[in-house]
Amino acid sequence: MDLVAEQKIVQNWLGSFHCNENPWKLAFIEKVGRGLIATRDIAVNELILREPPLIIGPVGNDKSSVICALCFKLISTADVCSNCLLSVCSGCLEKGHHEEECSFLKSLSLNTTESSQQLDRCLTIARGLFLDKSKKNILNLMQCNCNNETENMIDNLLKQAHHKNGKLRNELVRTAAVFNTNAFQIVVNLSSERKTDLRGLYPLMGLINHSCSANCRYSTDSNYIMSLYARKPIRIGQEIVISYAKMLWSTPSRQSYLKITKQFTCKCDRCNDPTEGSTYLSALKCFRHTCSGLLLPVDPINFYSAWKCSICSDLSDYRRILRMQEVVSCMVDAIESNKSAQEIDEFINNRLLKVLPASNQYVVEMKMKIISFNLKDRPINHCELVEKYCLDVLQLLEKLQAGECTLKGIIQYKLFQCRQLIANTRKYSKSEIESSQRKLLMNAWSILKDNIVAPIDLSNTIENWSL
């Protein structure tokens, strides 16, 4: 199918979400295939497109809170459909929103608790069965990468159900493979302390290619409509790209994640730069105790590359680097969730910084852990520590040339909160801090205003400041 025909199908799918003024079009991108390019210059924070989900549902992992499988609201473990054992709130049951899925799930005869838990993990995929013809055509056009794990998950489900329908099996396997390739994970704030994960298919968004130095951010609103915004200026003819990996991951972490989950090796400018824009997220301290240099990969996109010291030029085999990374990863994973900010800070200074430079990904992750703490009823020294690490991360984002990314908005709002609490304990005049605080708040709002990952109290804070 040519790009013109494919663009028409996509526009028909978008319906009222598409208009002729949208500044994008499908194009063939050299070395990567189809993607989106800008049809005119696009300004920072400008809306590029909006898209509803084709399919959306719970991830169903063990860490997720118990949510209704239909409206995704927090429910008790007792809210279960008596016919199919799915977690469904009374409101959705009363409105009859569950009937079609219930009939199908009941036909599988999964009657045990164990099967019900497995069904929760497969539910989102099963929703592909209930799409109308036009939406199924969209689903069938989407790229898919199947693997043994996907097939085994579906086969085990159907085996438990004593189901031998080959057509059903193939349809479920293909939908699962489409999810593996294209699904977006959506984090939903259920409360100030609890979150859950959803997975959604967005066909047009799924066509947007990856770059670790992306020029766009995406957000999902409370109706699960996904919006794409420019986080940097985009020139006419330039490719529109997003990042599939976390921004503060080092190159080895991003490369490993992309290889496992997306089956490709990223060769963007950031991945080819051993220093990652002078952030040194991958760097380790030189193994020679008398040397203050940093070890960096000679060839960052080659897993088996030697690492070279920036001062003494000593080379280290990749196996030695891998062992060090594994040791540090175990140290970080061993940190208990109930540790205070001060205890984590001591761990950073007394343990991590003995073997890692302050720029390393694992150190940054610990700083982010401190930043994520709720500030309510925290002592002032906690707020000062969070303020310090917020500034560190913002400086890191600046070096990465991340633009107006989602993480920047979240960090700026946390910095705003810290400084409000600190100001309340000191004798500042209102005018001394109001201007800078207003700027922080306005910028955070411009990034997070229609995003369900935004802090729950952000909109109320905006109202209180009359912005």
XYZ file of C-alpha atoms in Angstrom:
467
model
C 0.000 0.000 0.000
C 1.378 3.419 -0.973
C 1.709 6.310 1.483
C -1.135 8.335 -0.063
C -3.608 5.486 0.439
C -2.277 4.820 3.931
C -2.576 8.502 4.872
C -6.215 8.483 3.733
C -6.959 5.421 5.886
C -5.331 7.097 8.888
C -7.296 10.321 8.325
C -10.549 8.349 8.096
C -9.643 6.572 11.326
C -8.995 9.886 13.098
C -12.351 11.288 11.956
C -13.110 14.516 13.810
C -9.659 14.426 15.434
C -8.100 15.250 12.054
C -8.213 18.536 10.178
C -6.413 19.785 7.071
C -4.400 22.248 9.171
C -2.619 19.412 11.011
C 1.112 20.053 10.382
C 2.149 16.486 9.527
C 2.081 13.888 6.773
C 3.221 10.307 6.289
C 6.540 9.955 4.486
C 9.222 7.387 3.725
C 12.221 7.999 5.993
C 15.583 6.722 4.746
C 16.960 3.738 6.730
C 13.894 3.464 9.017
C 10.865 3.265 6.698
C 7.624 5.172 7.050
C 7.194 7.933 9.592
C 5.814 11.445 10.045
C 7.357 14.695 8.813
C 6.391 18.320 9.432
C 4.518 20.072 6.594
C 5.415 23.499 8.023
C 7.483 24.960 10.844
C 6.116 23.906 14.244
C 6.625 26.015 17.378
C 7.556 24.743 20.848
C 4.501 23.444 22.774
C 2.364 23.528 19.613
C -0.224 20.751 19.306
C 0.595 18.494 16.336
C -2.126 15.833 16.521
C -4.719 14.161 18.764
C -5.785 10.522 18.592
C -8.233 8.275 20.487
C -7.203 4.727 21.455
C -8.104 1.861 19.155
C -7.865 -0.511 22.142
C -7.058 0.279 25.759
C -7.034 -1.808 28.916
C -5.170 -2.805 32.079
C -1.630 -4.135 31.985
C -2.598 -6.709 34.605
C 0.804 -6.957 36.271
C 1.223 -7.815 39.945
C 2.173 -4.249 40.890
C -1.009 -2.696 39.535
C -3.671 -1.555 41.959
C -7.059 -3.286 41.666
C -8.995 -1.296 39.086
C -12.200 -1.715 37.130
C -11.354 -3.346 33.794
C -13.707 -0.931 32.007
C -13.509 2.539 33.575
C -10.080 1.994 35.220
C -11.207 3.475 38.549
C -9.851 2.149 41.838
C -12.124 -0.569 43.291
C -12.085 -3.142 46.079
C -11.114 -6.770 45.514
C -14.766 -7.687 46.107
C -15.930 -5.905 42.932
C -15.900 -8.884 40.586
C -18.311 -9.959 37.848
C -19.974 -13.137 39.127
C -20.162 -14.600 35.616
C -16.607 -14.172 34.286
C -14.610 -13.251 37.433
C -13.299 -10.028 35.911
C -12.714 -7.005 38.176
C -15.590 -4.667 37.244
C -17.169 -1.895 39.328
C -20.898 -1.946 40.093
C -21.459 1.185 38.003
C -20.138 -0.423 34.811
C -22.095 -3.610 35.514
C -25.331 -1.664 35.981
C -24.816 0.257 32.732
C -24.340 -2.969 30.778
C -20.917 -1.955 29.484
C -19.519 -5.402 30.176
C -22.002 -7.709 28.442
C -20.106 -8.469 25.211
C -16.796 -9.161 26.923
C -18.504 -11.110 29.677
C -20.205 -13.481 27.206
C -16.904 -14.233 25.506
C -14.925 -14.653 28.716
C -17.626 -16.861 30.183
C -17.448 -19.074 27.081
C -13.813 -19.789 27.937
C -14.982 -21.410 31.207
C -12.137 -19.990 33.286
C -13.449 -20.609 36.791
C -10.398 -20.549 39.056
C -8.720 -17.589 40.698
C -5.473 -18.434 38.934
C -7.183 -18.383 35.537
C -8.891 -15.102 36.383
C -5.535 -13.473 37.114
C -4.171 -14.750 33.814
C -7.283 -13.465 32.078
C -6.671 -9.968 33.462
C -3.325 -9.992 31.654
C -4.928 -11.137 28.393
C -8.086 -9.007 28.573
C -6.693 -6.005 26.722
C -5.576 -8.231 23.854
C -8.979 -9.980 23.728
C -10.632 -6.595 23.119
C -9.336 -6.757 19.556
C -11.984 -9.418 18.908
C -14.821 -6.946 19.468
C -13.725 -4.200 17.070
C -15.996 -3.357 14.143
C -14.828 -4.103 10.587
C -13.236 -0.711 9.891
C -11.317 -0.740 13.182
C -10.163 -4.326 12.588
C -8.792 -3.184 9.235
C -6.769 -0.533 11.072
C -5.527 -3.154 13.550
C -4.498 -5.484 10.714
C -2.471 -2.711 9.046
C -0.338 -2.205 12.153
C 3.152 -3.666 12.285
C 3.601 -6.669 14.568
C 6.536 -8.626 15.970
C 5.590 -12.019 17.348
C 7.725 -14.060 19.738
C 7.499 -17.346 21.616
C 6.444 -15.649 24.855
C 3.442 -14.085 23.109
C 2.340 -17.370 21.555
C 2.837 -19.302 24.798
C 0.712 -16.810 26.764
C -2.215 -17.233 24.358
C -1.753 -21.008 24.055
C -1.738 -21.449 27.847
C -4.920 -19.408 28.179
C -6.758 -21.409 25.514
C -5.388 -24.690 26.865
C -6.830 -23.958 30.313
C -10.131 -23.118 28.638
C -10.030 -26.333 26.550
C -10.455 -24.073 23.517
C -9.206 -25.421 20.157
C -10.408 -22.715 17.770
C -7.404 -22.077 15.494
C -8.843 -18.897 13.999
C -9.427 -17.421 17.465
C -5.923 -18.399 18.525
C -4.314 -16.747 15.491
C -6.332 -13.549 15.947
C -5.341 -13.272 19.605
C -1.677 -13.982 18.833
C -1.571 -11.310 16.128
C -3.236 -8.714 18.362
C -0.754 -9.541 21.130
C 2.099 -9.106 18.638
C 0.704 -5.718 17.569
C 0.694 -4.686 21.241
C 4.293 -5.853 21.659
C 5.351 -3.586 18.801
C 3.117 -0.540 19.170
C 1.503 -0.279 22.614
C 1.898 2.825 24.754
C 2.049 2.432 28.519
C -0.166 4.936 30.291
C 0.426 5.739 33.963
C -2.748 6.815 35.776
C -2.651 8.665 39.114
C -5.380 7.014 41.198
C -4.497 9.178 44.203
C -1.511 11.135 45.491
C 0.036 7.838 46.610
C -1.295 5.220 44.173
C -0.851 4.676 40.454
C -1.783 2.037 37.924
C -0.681 1.149 34.407
C -2.759 0.808 31.252
C -1.772 -0.210 27.730
C -3.229 1.440 24.664
C -2.997 1.112 20.892
C -2.849 4.403 18.993
C -2.387 3.561 15.275
C -1.078 6.945 14.088
C 1.145 7.447 17.135
C 2.487 3.951 16.463
C 3.848 5.169 13.113
C 6.065 7.796 14.760
C 9.695 6.727 14.854
C 12.057 6.782 17.812
C 14.974 9.034 18.662
C 16.725 9.323 22.031
C 16.867 13.057 21.224
C 13.170 13.359 20.400
C 11.586 16.629 19.292
C 8.087 15.788 20.585
C 6.340 14.712 23.771
C 3.018 12.913 24.053
C 0.396 13.095 26.768
C -2.874 11.345 27.568
C -5.892 13.140 29.010
C -8.569 11.800 31.377
C -10.519 10.396 28.398
C -7.365 8.599 27.204
C -7.074 10.809 24.128
C -3.397 11.056 23.216
C -1.936 14.410 22.154
C 1.411 15.063 20.505
C 3.231 18.359 21.175
C 6.505 19.815 19.918
C 9.020 20.038 22.738
C 11.541 21.755 20.457
C 11.149 23.892 17.316
C 10.565 21.613 14.301
C 11.409 22.790 10.784
C 9.342 22.039 7.683
C 10.401 18.671 6.251
C 11.998 17.543 9.535
C 10.989 14.151 10.904
C 8.623 14.120 13.884
C 10.057 11.734 16.497
C 9.358 10.579 20.051
C 11.410 8.546 22.516
C 10.414 4.962 23.309
C 12.905 4.817 26.205
C 13.257 6.788 29.434
C 15.193 10.000 28.992
C 17.514 9.606 31.990
C 18.587 6.087 31.081
C 22.177 5.697 29.929
C 22.970 4.479 26.417
C 23.560 0.829 27.512
C 20.189 0.815 29.313
C 18.331 2.361 26.376
C 19.994 0.082 23.847
C 19.175 -3.016 25.888
C 15.544 -1.956 26.371
C 15.012 -1.126 22.685
C 16.630 -4.370 21.553
C 14.470 -6.499 23.844
C 11.143 -4.698 23.470
C 11.323 -3.168 19.968
C 13.896 -5.404 18.257
C 16.113 -2.632 16.875
C 19.384 -0.828 17.616
C 19.151 2.948 17.894
C 21.893 4.844 16.049
C 20.849 8.403 16.860
C 23.353 11.173 17.637
C 22.970 10.712 21.385
C 23.647 6.975 21.188
C 26.770 7.574 19.090
C 28.169 10.109 21.587
C 30.030 8.343 24.456
C 29.437 11.364 26.729
C 25.718 11.716 25.808
C 25.913 15.471 25.435
C 28.450 15.808 28.278
C 25.989 14.261 30.761
C 28.179 11.168 31.331
C 25.143 9.076 32.285
C 26.985 5.880 31.297
C 30.315 6.758 32.912
C 32.078 4.714 35.591
C 35.064 5.732 37.680
C 38.398 4.483 36.370
C 39.388 1.175 38.007
C 42.867 2.577 38.764
C 42.545 4.089 42.254
C 45.173 6.729 41.523
C 43.318 7.977 38.431
C 40.394 10.422 38.526
C 39.311 9.694 34.951
C 35.988 8.354 33.705
C 35.439 5.121 31.807
C 33.301 5.478 28.672
C 32.522 3.051 25.833
C 34.723 3.379 22.758
C 31.770 2.367 20.554
C 28.589 3.148 22.539
C 26.172 1.178 20.340
C 28.299 -1.977 20.434
C 27.447 -4.081 23.502
C 30.876 -5.759 23.330
C 32.854 -2.523 23.059
C 35.861 -1.881 25.280
C 35.644 1.082 27.669
C 38.413 3.680 27.778
C 39.502 6.019 30.586
C 39.299 9.705 29.721
C 42.633 10.455 31.479
C 44.949 7.426 31.634
C 43.512 5.786 28.463
C 43.384 2.348 30.117
C 41.016 -0.040 28.330
C 38.545 -2.252 30.224
C 36.867 -5.324 28.774
C 33.065 -5.167 28.448
C 32.706 -8.168 30.802
C 34.350 -6.242 33.644
C 32.085 -3.261 32.951
C 29.028 -5.514 32.928
C 29.967 -7.044 36.283
C 30.336 -3.581 37.819
C 26.978 -2.489 36.404
C 25.323 -5.622 37.813
C 26.821 -5.035 41.274
C 25.608 -1.430 41.317
C 22.177 -2.463 40.040
C 21.856 -4.962 42.915
C 22.901 -2.280 45.417
C 20.240 0.088 44.106
C 17.524 -2.592 43.972
C 18.265 -3.500 47.597
C 17.232 -0.045 48.820
C 14.049 -0.532 50.821
C 10.985 1.476 49.826
C 10.555 2.872 53.358
C 13.955 4.596 53.445
C 13.853 8.324 54.163
C 15.284 10.941 51.817
C 18.203 11.475 54.195
C 18.962 7.734 54.277
C 18.919 7.545 50.480
C 21.153 10.613 50.295
C 23.608 8.924 52.671
C 23.516 5.830 50.437
C 24.371 8.007 47.438
C 27.300 9.705 49.163
C 28.671 6.797 51.199
C 28.139 3.915 48.764
C 27.372 4.854 45.172
C 29.843 7.709 44.830
C 32.657 5.380 45.924
C 32.424 3.586 42.569
C 30.378 5.918 40.356
C 30.670 9.540 39.266
C 27.803 11.802 40.325
C 26.622 11.860 36.703
C 25.929 8.114 36.456
C 22.411 6.870 35.701
C 22.121 4.984 39.000
C 23.008 8.079 41.018
C 20.460 10.072 39.014
C 17.826 7.381 39.681
C 18.399 7.713 43.419
C 18.049 11.486 43.143
C 14.762 10.969 41.296
C 13.627 8.664 44.096
C 14.195 11.476 46.595
C 12.417 13.965 44.317
C 9.380 11.653 44.096
C 8.696 11.806 47.868
C 5.477 13.513 48.949
C 6.442 16.821 50.580
C 3.538 16.851 53.034
C 4.723 17.192 56.652
C 8.369 16.825 55.635
C 11.062 18.751 57.575
C 12.668 21.747 55.922
C 15.985 19.934 55.356
C 14.089 17.372 53.266
C 12.664 20.178 51.102
C 16.128 21.682 50.665
C 17.499 18.310 49.559
C 14.683 17.878 47.035
C 15.287 21.423 45.771
C 18.980 20.636 45.252
C 18.264 17.480 43.267
C 15.504 19.132 41.225
C 18.071 21.684 40.079
C 20.541 18.875 39.286
C 18.005 17.074 37.075
C 16.900 20.272 35.327
C 20.549 20.990 34.512
C 20.862 17.447 33.155
C 17.802 17.944 30.921
C 19.343 21.176 29.661
C 22.535 19.341 28.662
C 20.453 16.701 26.890
C 18.651 19.489 25.002
C 15.403 17.827 26.043
C 13.285 20.914 25.438
C 9.817 21.159 26.982
C 9.563 17.469 27.886
C 7.097 15.946 30.354
C 9.809 15.240 32.932
C 10.808 18.913 32.908
C 7.239 19.919 33.776
C 7.060 17.423 36.646
C 10.420 18.524 38.077
C 9.561 22.213 37.739
C 6.333 21.738 39.681
C 8.131 19.826 42.440
C 10.710 22.638 42.595
C 7.850 25.137 42.859
C 6.372 23.174 45.792
C 9.743 22.958 47.562
C 10.382 26.653 47.292
C 6.910 27.501 48.552
C 7.497 25.432 51.690
C 11.006 26.803 52.188
C 9.775 30.388 51.750
C 7.137 29.850 54.447
C 9.904 29.216 57.003
C 11.985 32.227 56.036
C 11.387 35.944 56.084
C 11.117 36.534 52.358
C 8.893 39.269 51.036
C 6.195 38.031 48.692
C 7.605 39.989 45.760
C 11.056 38.384 46.173
C 9.881 34.932 45.170
C 6.522 35.450 43.466
C 7.911 36.264 40.024
C 10.215 33.230 39.800
C 7.580 30.952 41.345
C 4.947 32.146 38.900
C 7.309 31.424 36.005
C 8.006 27.887 37.277
C 4.309 27.187 37.755
C 3.275 28.559 34.371
C 5.911 26.528 32.559
C 4.964 23.324 34.389
C 1.320 23.967 33.515
C 2.081 24.598 29.829
C 3.676 21.135 29.675
C 1.324 19.131 31.927
C -2.085 20.791 31.540
C -3.825 17.927 29.687
C -1.744 15.034 30.970
C -3.065 12.448 33.429
C 0.452 12.018 34.843
C 0.283 15.596 36.146
C 0.305 15.922 39.955
C -3.268 15.761 41.250
C -3.073 19.169 42.962
C -1.584 21.046 39.980
C -4.867 22.401 38.582
C -5.956 23.640 42.037
C -2.613 25.386 42.473
C -3.095 27.104 39.112
C -6.536 28.326 40.220
C -5.164 29.598 43.530
C -2.522 31.602 41.684
C -5.179 32.918 39.263
C -3.195 31.811 36.209
